Structures are given as C-alpha cells and as structure tokens.
Coordinates of C-alpha atoms (C1' of nucleotides) in Angstrom, one line a residue:
Chain A
M1 CA -92.8 -53.1 -4.5
I2 CA -91.5 -52.0 -1.1
Y3 CA -93.0 -48.6 -1.7
V4 CA -96.4 -50.2 -2.5
H5 CA -96.2 -52.1 0.7
V6 CA -95.6 -49.0 2.8
V7 CA -98.6 -47.1 1.2
A8 CA -100.8 -50.2 1.6
E9 CA -100.5 -49.9 5.4
R10 CA -102.1 -46.5 5.3
S11 CA -105.4 -47.8 4.0
T12 CA -106.2 -49.9 7.0
K13 CA -105.5 -47.0 9.4
N14 CA -108.0 -44.4 8.5
A15 CA -106.8 -42.6 11.5
M16 CA -108.7 -39.4 11.1
G17 CA -111.9 -41.0 12.4
N18 CA -115.1 -41.9 10.8
N19 CA -117.1 -38.9 11.9
R20 CA -115.8 -36.2 9.7
I21 CA -118.3 -34.0 7.9
I22 CA -116.6 -31.8 5.3
A23 CA -118.3 -29.3 3.0
H24 CA -117.1 -28.0 -0.3
L25 CA -118.6 -24.8 -1.7
D26 CA -118.1 -23.9 -5.3
M27 CA -119.3 -20.6 -6.8
D28 CA -121.4 -20.9 -10.0
A29 CA -119.9 -19.2 -13.0
F30 CA -118.1 -17.0 -10.5
F31 CA -116.6 -14.2 -12.5
A32 CA -119.6 -13.9 -14.9
S33 CA -122.1 -14.0 -12.0
I34 CA -120.3 -11.1 -10.3
E35 CA -120.4 -9.0 -13.4
E36 CA -124.0 -9.8 -13.9
A37 CA -124.9 -8.9 -10.3
D38 CA -122.7 -5.7 -10.4
S39 CA -124.4 -4.4 -13.6
P40 CA -128.1 -4.8 -13.7
I41 CA -128.2 -4.0 -17.5
F42 CA -126.4 -7.4 -18.0
K43 CA -129.0 -9.3 -16.2
G44 CA -130.2 -12.3 -18.2
K45 CA -127.8 -11.7 -21.0
P46 CA -125.1 -14.1 -22.2
I47 CA -121.8 -13.0 -20.6
V48 CA -118.2 -14.1 -21.2
V49 CA -115.4 -13.0 -19.0
G50 CA -111.9 -13.4 -20.5
S51 CA -109.4 -12.0 -23.0
D52 CA -110.4 -9.2 -25.4
P53 CA -111.7 -10.8 -28.6
H54 CA -111.3 -7.7 -30.7
S55 CA -107.7 -6.8 -30.1
V56 CA -105.2 -6.8 -33.0
D57 CA -107.6 -5.8 -35.8
G58 CA -111.1 -5.5 -34.5
Q59 CA -112.0 -8.7 -36.3
G60 CA -112.4 -11.0 -33.3
K61 CA -108.9 -12.4 -33.7
G62 CA -107.8 -11.6 -30.1
R63 CA -105.6 -14.1 -28.4
G64 CA -106.5 -15.8 -25.2
V65 CA -109.3 -17.8 -23.8
V66 CA -112.6 -17.7 -22.0
S67 CA -112.2 -17.5 -18.2
T68 CA -115.9 -17.9 -17.4
A69 CA -119.1 -18.1 -19.4
N70 CA -122.4 -17.6 -17.6
Y71 CA -125.1 -20.2 -18.2
K72 CA -126.8 -18.2 -20.9
A73 CA -123.5 -18.0 -22.9
R74 CA -123.0 -21.8 -22.4
E75 CA -126.1 -22.3 -24.4
Y76 CA -124.1 -21.0 -27.4
G77 CA -121.5 -23.7 -26.8
I78 CA -119.1 -21.3 -25.1
H79 CA -117.2 -22.6 -22.0
S80 CA -114.2 -22.0 -19.9
A81 CA -110.8 -22.4 -21.6
L82 CA -112.3 -22.1 -25.1
S83 CA -110.3 -19.8 -27.4
I84 CA -111.8 -16.3 -27.3
S85 CA -111.8 -16.0 -31.1
V86 CA -114.0 -19.1 -31.3
A87 CA -116.2 -17.8 -28.6
W88 CA -116.5 -14.6 -30.6
Q89 CA -117.5 -16.5 -33.8
L90 CA -120.1 -18.5 -31.8
S91 CA -121.5 -15.2 -30.7
Q92 CA -121.6 -13.8 -34.2
K93 CA -123.4 -16.9 -35.4
A94 CA -126.0 -16.7 -32.7
K95 CA -126.5 -13.1 -33.6
Q96 CA -127.2 -14.0 -37.3
E97 CA -129.8 -16.5 -36.0
G98 CA -131.6 -13.7 -34.3
K99 CA -130.3 -14.5 -30.8
E100 CA -128.7 -12.1 -28.4
E101 CA -125.0 -11.1 -28.9
V102 CA -122.6 -12.1 -26.2
I103 CA -121.2 -9.4 -23.9
F104 CA -117.5 -9.8 -23.6
L105 CA -115.8 -8.4 -20.5
P106 CA -112.2 -8.3 -19.2
V107 CA -111.2 -10.2 -16.0
D108 CA -111.4 -7.9 -13.0
M109 CA -109.5 -10.1 -10.5
G110 CA -109.4 -7.4 -7.8
R111 CA -113.2 -7.3 -7.6
Y112 CA -113.5 -11.1 -7.6
Q113 CA -111.0 -11.4 -4.8
Q114 CA -113.0 -8.8 -2.8
V115 CA -116.1 -10.9 -3.2
S116 CA -114.2 -14.1 -2.4
L117 CA -113.0 -12.6 0.8
G118 CA -116.6 -11.6 1.7
I119 CA -117.8 -15.2 1.1
Y120 CA -114.9 -16.5 3.3
G121 CA -116.2 -14.2 6.0
I122 CA -119.7 -15.6 5.8
I123 CA -118.5 -19.2 5.9
K124 CA -116.2 -18.4 8.8
K125 CA -119.2 -17.5 11.0
Y126 CA -120.3 -21.1 10.9
A127 CA -117.2 -23.2 10.6
D128 CA -114.0 -23.4 12.7
I129 CA -111.7 -24.4 9.9
V130 CA -112.1 -22.9 6.4
E131 CA -109.8 -23.6 3.5
S132 CA -109.7 -21.2 0.5
A133 CA -108.9 -23.7 -2.3
S134 CA -109.1 -21.0 -4.9
V135 CA -110.8 -17.7 -5.5
D136 CA -114.1 -19.5 -6.0
E137 CA -113.8 -22.7 -3.9
F138 CA -113.9 -23.3 -0.2
Y139 CA -113.7 -26.4 2.0
F140 CA -114.9 -26.1 5.6
N141 CA -115.3 -28.4 8.6
L142 CA -118.7 -29.2 9.9
S143 CA -117.9 -32.2 12.0
S144 CA -119.5 -32.3 15.4
E145 CA -120.2 -34.6 18.3
E146 CA -123.9 -34.1 18.1
N147 CA -126.2 -37.0 17.3
N148 CA -127.8 -35.1 14.4
A149 CA -124.5 -33.8 13.1
W150 CA -125.4 -34.4 9.5
K151 CA -128.8 -32.5 9.9
L152 CA -126.9 -29.7 11.5
A153 CA -124.4 -29.5 8.8
E154 CA -127.1 -29.5 6.2
K155 CA -128.9 -26.6 7.9
I156 CA -125.6 -24.6 8.1
C157 CA -124.9 -25.1 4.4
L158 CA -128.4 -23.9 3.4
E159 CA -127.9 -20.9 5.6
I160 CA -124.5 -20.1 4.0
K161 CA -126.1 -20.4 0.5
K162 CA -128.8 -18.1 1.5
N163 CA -126.5 -15.5 3.0
I164 CA -124.3 -15.4 0.0
K165 CA -127.2 -14.9 -2.2
A166 CA -128.6 -12.2 0.0
E167 CA -125.3 -10.4 0.2
Y168 CA -124.0 -10.7 -3.4
K169 CA -127.0 -11.9 -5.6
I170 CA -125.0 -14.9 -6.8
T171 CA -125.4 -18.6 -6.3
C172 CA -123.1 -21.4 -5.3
S173 CA -123.2 -25.2 -5.2
V174 CA -122.4 -27.2 -2.1
G175 CA -121.3 -30.7 -1.5
L176 CA -121.4 -32.5 1.9
G177 CA -119.3 -35.6 2.5
P178 CA -117.1 -37.5 4.9
N179 CA -114.0 -36.1 3.4
K180 CA -112.7 -33.4 1.0
L181 CA -112.7 -35.7 -2.1
I182 CA -116.4 -36.7 -1.7
A183 CA -117.5 -33.1 -0.8
K184 CA -115.8 -31.7 -3.9
I185 CA -117.2 -34.2 -6.3
A186 CA -120.7 -33.9 -4.7
A187 CA -120.6 -30.1 -5.1
G188 CA -120.1 -30.5 -8.8
Q189 CA -123.0 -32.8 -9.4
K190 CA -126.0 -30.4 -9.4
K191 CA -124.7 -27.0 -10.7
P192 CA -125.9 -24.3 -10.6
D193 CA -127.3 -23.6 -7.1
G194 CA -127.0 -27.3 -6.1
F195 CA -126.7 -29.1 -2.8
V196 CA -125.7 -32.7 -2.7
I197 CA -125.2 -34.7 0.5
V198 CA -123.3 -38.0 0.5
R199 CA -123.1 -39.8 3.8
Q200 CA -120.4 -42.4 4.8
G201 CA -122.5 -45.5 3.7
E202 CA -123.4 -43.9 0.4
V203 CA -119.9 -43.1 -0.8
E204 CA -119.1 -46.1 -3.0
G205 CA -122.6 -46.1 -4.6
F206 CA -122.3 -42.4 -5.3
L207 CA -118.9 -42.8 -7.0
E208 CA -119.3 -46.0 -9.0
P209 CA -121.4 -44.6 -11.9
L210 CA -119.2 -41.5 -12.3
S211 CA -116.6 -41.0 -15.0
V212 CA -113.0 -41.3 -13.8
R213 CA -112.7 -37.7 -15.1
E214 CA -114.7 -36.6 -12.1
L215 CA -111.8 -37.5 -9.8
P216 CA -109.7 -34.4 -9.1
G217 CA -106.3 -35.0 -10.7
V218 CA -107.5 -37.1 -13.6
G219 CA -107.0 -35.0 -16.7
P220 CA -107.0 -35.8 -20.4
K221 CA -103.7 -37.7 -20.3
T222 CA -104.5 -39.9 -17.3
A223 CA -108.0 -40.5 -18.6
E224 CA -106.6 -41.7 -21.9
I225 CA -104.2 -44.1 -20.2
L226 CA -107.0 -45.5 -18.1
G227 CA -109.4 -45.7 -21.2
K228 CA -106.8 -47.9 -23.0
N229 CA -107.1 -50.3 -20.1
G230 CA -110.9 -50.4 -20.3
I231 CA -111.4 -48.0 -17.4
E232 CA -114.1 -45.4 -18.0
K233 CA -116.1 -45.3 -14.8
I234 CA -115.0 -45.2 -11.3
R235 CA -116.7 -48.6 -11.0
D236 CA -114.1 -50.0 -13.6
L237 CA -111.2 -48.4 -11.6
K238 CA -112.3 -50.2 -8.5
K239 CA -111.6 -53.6 -10.0
F240 CA -107.9 -52.9 -10.2
S241 CA -105.4 -53.7 -7.5
Y242 CA -103.0 -51.1 -6.3
E243 CA -100.2 -53.1 -7.8
D244 CA -101.9 -52.8 -11.2
L245 CA -102.5 -49.1 -10.9
Y246 CA -98.9 -48.5 -9.6
D247 CA -97.6 -50.3 -12.7
L248 CA -99.9 -48.2 -14.9
L249 CA -99.5 -44.7 -13.4
G250 CA -96.7 -44.9 -10.7
K251 CA -97.2 -43.2 -7.5
Y252 CA -100.3 -41.4 -8.7
G253 CA -101.9 -44.8 -9.4
I254 CA -101.8 -45.5 -5.7
E255 CA -103.6 -42.2 -5.0
L256 CA -106.2 -43.3 -7.5
Y257 CA -106.6 -46.7 -5.9
Y258 CA -107.8 -45.0 -2.7
K259 CA -109.8 -42.2 -4.4
S260 CA -111.8 -44.8 -6.4
K261 CA -113.0 -46.1 -3.1
G262 CA -113.8 -42.7 -1.7
I263 CA -110.9 -42.9 0.8
D264 CA -109.3 -39.5 1.6
D265 CA -107.7 -38.5 4.9
S266 CA -106.3 -35.2 3.7
E267 CA -106.7 -32.4 6.1
L268 CA -108.1 -28.9 5.5
V269 CA -105.3 -26.4 4.9
E270 CA -106.1 -22.9 6.2
D271 CA -102.9 -21.2 5.2
R272 CA -101.2 -22.5 2.1
E273 CA -97.7 -21.2 1.8
V274 CA -96.8 -19.5 -1.5
K275 CA -94.0 -21.2 -3.4
S276 CA -93.4 -18.9 -6.3
I277 CA -94.3 -15.5 -7.7
G278 CA -94.3 -15.0 -11.4
E279 CA -95.9 -13.5 -14.5
Q280 CA -96.0 -14.3 -18.2
I281 CA -97.5 -12.6 -21.2
T282 CA -98.5 -13.7 -24.7
F283 CA -97.7 -11.2 -27.4
E284 CA -100.5 -10.0 -29.6
K285 CA -98.4 -11.1 -32.5
N286 CA -95.5 -13.5 -32.4
T287 CA -92.2 -11.7 -32.7
I288 CA -88.4 -12.0 -32.6
D289 CA -87.8 -8.3 -32.2
A290 CA -85.2 -8.4 -29.5
V291 CA -85.6 -4.7 -28.4
Y292 CA -89.3 -5.1 -28.1
I293 CA -89.1 -8.4 -26.2
G294 CA -86.5 -6.9 -23.9
D295 CA -88.8 -4.0 -23.0
V296 CA -91.7 -6.3 -22.3
F297 CA -89.5 -8.6 -20.3
S298 CA -88.1 -5.8 -18.2
K299 CA -91.6 -4.7 -17.4
L300 CA -92.5 -8.3 -16.4
C301 CA -89.5 -8.4 -14.1
S302 CA -90.5 -5.1 -12.5
D303 CA -94.0 -6.3 -11.9
V304 CA -92.8 -9.6 -10.4
F305 CA -90.3 -7.7 -8.2
L306 CA -93.1 -5.3 -7.0
R307 CA -95.3 -8.2 -6.0
F308 CA -92.3 -9.8 -4.2
K309 CA -91.7 -6.5 -2.3
E310 CA -95.4 -6.3 -1.3
S311 CA -95.3 -10.0 -0.1
E312 CA -94.3 -11.4 3.2
F313 CA -91.0 -12.6 1.8
K314 CA -87.7 -11.0 2.4
S315 CA -85.5 -12.6 -0.2
F316 CA -85.3 -15.3 -2.9
K317 CA -82.8 -17.6 -4.5
T318 CA -84.1 -19.1 -7.8
I319 CA -85.1 -17.2 -11.0
A320 CA -86.8 -19.0 -13.8
I321 CA -87.8 -17.8 -17.2
T322 CA -90.2 -19.2 -19.8
V323 CA -90.1 -18.8 -23.6
R324 CA -92.9 -20.2 -25.7
F325 CA -92.4 -20.3 -29.5
S326 CA -95.1 -19.9 -32.1
N327 CA -95.5 -23.7 -32.5
F328 CA -96.3 -23.8 -28.7
E329 CA -93.0 -25.5 -27.9
T330 CA -92.1 -24.2 -24.4
K331 CA -88.7 -23.8 -22.9
T332 CA -87.8 -23.0 -19.3
T333 CA -84.4 -22.0 -17.9
A334 CA -83.8 -21.7 -14.2
K335 CA -80.9 -20.6 -12.1
T336 CA -80.5 -20.9 -8.4
L337 CA -78.1 -18.3 -7.1
K338 CA -75.4 -19.0 -4.5
E339 CA -77.1 -16.7 -2.0
Y340 CA -80.5 -15.3 -1.3
I341 CA -81.1 -11.9 -2.8
N342 CA -83.6 -9.0 -2.6
N343 CA -82.1 -6.6 -5.1
D344 CA -84.0 -5.7 -8.2
K345 CA -80.9 -4.9 -10.2
I346 CA -79.3 -8.3 -9.7
F347 CA -82.7 -10.0 -10.3
K348 CA -83.2 -8.3 -13.6
L349 CA -79.6 -8.9 -14.7
E350 CA -79.8 -12.6 -13.9
A351 CA -83.2 -13.0 -15.5
L352 CA -82.0 -11.2 -18.6
K353 CA -79.0 -13.5 -18.8
L354 CA -81.4 -16.5 -18.8
L355 CA -83.5 -15.0 -21.6
L356 CA -80.7 -13.7 -23.9
P357 CA -79.7 -17.1 -25.5
Y358 CA -83.3 -17.4 -26.8
L359 CA -82.9 -14.1 -28.7
D360 CA -79.9 -15.2 -30.7
K361 CA -78.5 -18.2 -32.3
R362 CA -77.5 -20.0 -29.1
K363 CA -80.9 -21.4 -28.2
N364 CA -82.9 -20.1 -31.2
P365 CA -80.8 -20.9 -34.3
N366 CA -83.6 -20.5 -36.8
N367 CA -84.9 -17.3 -35.4
K368 CA -88.2 -19.0 -34.4
L369 CA -90.9 -16.5 -33.6
I370 CA -91.7 -16.1 -29.9
R371 CA -95.3 -16.2 -28.7
L372 CA -94.9 -15.8 -24.9
I373 CA -92.3 -14.9 -22.3
G374 CA -92.5 -15.2 -18.5
V375 CA -90.4 -14.8 -15.4
K376 CA -90.8 -16.1 -11.9
I377 CA -89.0 -16.4 -8.6
E378 CA -88.8 -19.4 -6.3
K379 CA -87.1 -20.5 -3.1
L380 CA -88.7 -17.7 -1.3
Q381 CA -87.6 -16.8 2.2
T382 CA -89.4 -14.9 4.8
Chain B
dT1 C1' -110.5 -23.0 -34.4
dC2 C1' -106.2 -22.2 -31.3
dT3 C1' -104.4 -23.1 -27.3
dG4 C1' -104.4 -17.0 -21.0
dG5 C1' -102.3 -16.4 -16.7
dG6 C1' -101.8 -17.7 -12.0
dG7 C1' -100.2 -21.5 -9.7
dT8 C1' -98.9 -26.7 -7.4
dC9 C1' -96.9 -31.1 -7.5
dC10 C1' -94.2 -34.9 -9.6
dT11 C1' -90.4 -37.2 -12.2
dA12 C1' -86.0 -38.2 -14.0
dG13 C1' -81.3 -37.4 -14.6
dG14 C1' -77.0 -35.3 -13.3
dA15 C1' -73.8 -33.3 -9.8
dC16 C1' -71.8 -33.8 -5.6
dC17 C1' -70.9 -35.5 -0.9
dC18 C1' -69.8 -39.1 2.4
Chain C
dT1 C1' -59.6 -52.5 -12.1
dC2 C1' -64.0 -51.6 -11.8
dT3 C1' -66.7 -48.6 -10.4
dG4 C1' -71.8 -49.3 -4.0
dG5 C1' -75.4 -46.7 -2.1
dG6 C1' -77.8 -43.1 0.5
dG7 C1' -79.0 -38.3 0.5
dT8 C1' -79.6 -33.7 -1.2
dC9 C1' -79.8 -30.1 -4.5
dC10 C1' -80.6 -28.5 -9.0
dT11 C1' -82.8 -28.3 -13.7
dA12 C1' -86.2 -29.2 -17.4
dG13 C1' -90.4 -30.9 -18.6
dG14 C1' -95.1 -32.3 -18.0
dA15 C1' -99.8 -33.0 -15.9
dC16 C1' -103.2 -30.8 -13.7
dC17 C1' -106.3 -27.2 -11.4
dC18 C1' -109.1 -22.8 -11.4

DNA sequence: TCTGGGGTCCTAGGACCC
DNA sequence: TCTGGGGTCCTAGGACCC
C-alpha cells in the first residue's frame, strides 16, 4: 500500500503541462503496401508478406506466420500472425470460388527499413522531436505556443500524409492527441488512410466506448482477467480505484488506472538504446539430430556475432539460449560471464555449453523433438 | 489449423553482502 | 538459539508489441 500511495501522488502533478500536441503515424499494411507499390503488376491483388507457405513439400505446409496482409487479402480472412498454412488454405478456397489467388511474398526487411528511414526524414522536416517506435510507427511532437496550435498540427499532419503518398505511393493513418497514448489509439481508429484528432476535453469521451484491448499493453491475458471482473470497455475500467486495480494486476494495474482516464506523461524517446542482439530459427521439421542442430546453432552464433561486430557495442557479458520443443514448451538458459568479452571463440564455446544439455539426457531425458533454437547476447557495453 | 522473428519490460526467487 | 532488512545481481519465465 505504501507503493500505491507513492504512485498516487503522480496523478495530481501532470507536470508536463497541458498544452502538448503529440502525433502518432502508423503505416497501413506497411510491408504489403510497399510490395504493391514496388511492383505495379501486384496492384489491386491480394498480397501476403510472411513465411513461405510451400516449403517442406510444396503442399502449403510451410511453417511460420503472416507478417502483413494487404486489405484485399484481409477480405479472405487473412491477417497478421495467422499461420501461413491456414492463410494458404484460405487462398486456395477463394481460388475455388473463382476469386483471385493470393500472392505470397517473403519479408524484405532491408527494403522496409529503407522506406521507414525515408518516412522519418519527411516527418523530421516538420517536427523537432521524432520517435521511431518501430519500423512502421512514429511519434512526433507538434506542440507550439501559437493560439491555433491544433489547427497548425492538423495542417502539418495532412501535409506529411500527402508527402509520404507522393514519395512512396503508400498510405498511413495519423492520430493527434494531448499525449502518446491518445495519439496512438486515435491513429488506429480509422485505418486505412485515416486521420483522427482528439483534443484535451474530448479524451475521456473518446476512450469510454472503446474496448480495453485498445489500450497498448492489454493483451489476451490481461483482457481475460479484466473480463472476469466485468470489465470490457474502458468505461468499465474507469469505475475501479487504483487499489482495486493494483490488487488485480499489480503494478501494471496502476498504469491501467491512469490510462483509462487518458493520463500519460511519457516523453518521446528519440534514441532508444539497444538491450540485446539475438536470432532464433524454427526448423522446417522438428528434430533431435545433434549434428544438424549443432551446425544450425553455430551459424546462428556467427550471425549474432557479426551483428554485434557491426554494432556500436564493444563487448558483452551475458549469453542466453532458447530451446523450444515440439509441444511449444520453451526453455531458456542464460549465463553471465565474470568479465565482458568480445571474442567469437569464447562466445560460441559458452553458448554451446548452454545448449548441450538439451541435446542429451540431462535436460531432455525423453529425447523430445526440438522445434526452435535461438541465441542472444545481453549486458552490452559500448 | 498451428502457433515467425525481432525485441522490451516485469516478476519472483535465490545468492550474496553489509 | 533463532535466524532482520536493505540492496544488488542473476536466472527463468511470461506478457506484450510490431
């Protein structure tokens, strides 16, 4: 309860002022839109960017998921995170019904990052502070002392939208609000090519009818806990005191208490520091072949070490590996070394020592098949 | 019907130190 | 004979995001 008291003080402060205008820009079906714009023959067709659906046997049994489906493909019931084999089946079904077959494309992250950088450049011409929240999301500051600050901000957003469309032939959705939380939720309300403005006085009315799932950070698990307590809409959430929410969800409940009222003092972060570098891979077929797993693992380590070498970091101290079994049970083992290292031989040796127990009876007594392996480094030092 | 790959942040328990 | 309490580091697991 002492903790709750301390946090409660924050709510009355609202130190960052009442005149902030924050924008959130979210690209529409980003990966798929870029592919469509880059290849005119794809125009107007259903497109899915993600894993290869045909691998293994050419029967659409490929492993993995959909990264992005364009709006045409969404009409088939295909969406992000859907398993690629199900997406493939939906495409086949549509084809039998006389509809167009889906075009499946691999993820070309280098290209998307290139476009992302270009969009950042466009926004930077209009805003002093720009935060790249991900490859397809940006926050930027449009606060000003002008009397018509909101009108000005609106005009800038429309111009940015226009410039992005002119330069890359793709659309985005923008939200304008008094803080990051409201800007982000607003941006998601009228996709694609949307623009939603929520001024200070409109915040609570805007939030109330929305599902709690719209709040960033509320995933399936949290939504279920809330649902069991009769909380479906943000309106319902607002009825609970922060003591209630703390009891229900711990520290995160306190965060939710403020979010439900549209309170968010968080600052834009221009340069987020990297905390880890890692890679993982799912095998096309589950395996317990130690030689094969060792080869793939060695390659993963090399790739991670290469990225480390190309990074701003000079050394690291913690190595962590991941093993996921065929039943999706996932184990991690980490080791923090006595000293920082920057040597690939030591790295590989230490990583291998963490993996080895899973390949024999020590940590895998029943020789369970392995689905995925991964390796990452943490405690990075510049 | 299965469930990628890149991450961040939080929690809880244990070790260890003063 | 009865074992406090604060602080930090480490590990494993889990929720969440794009």
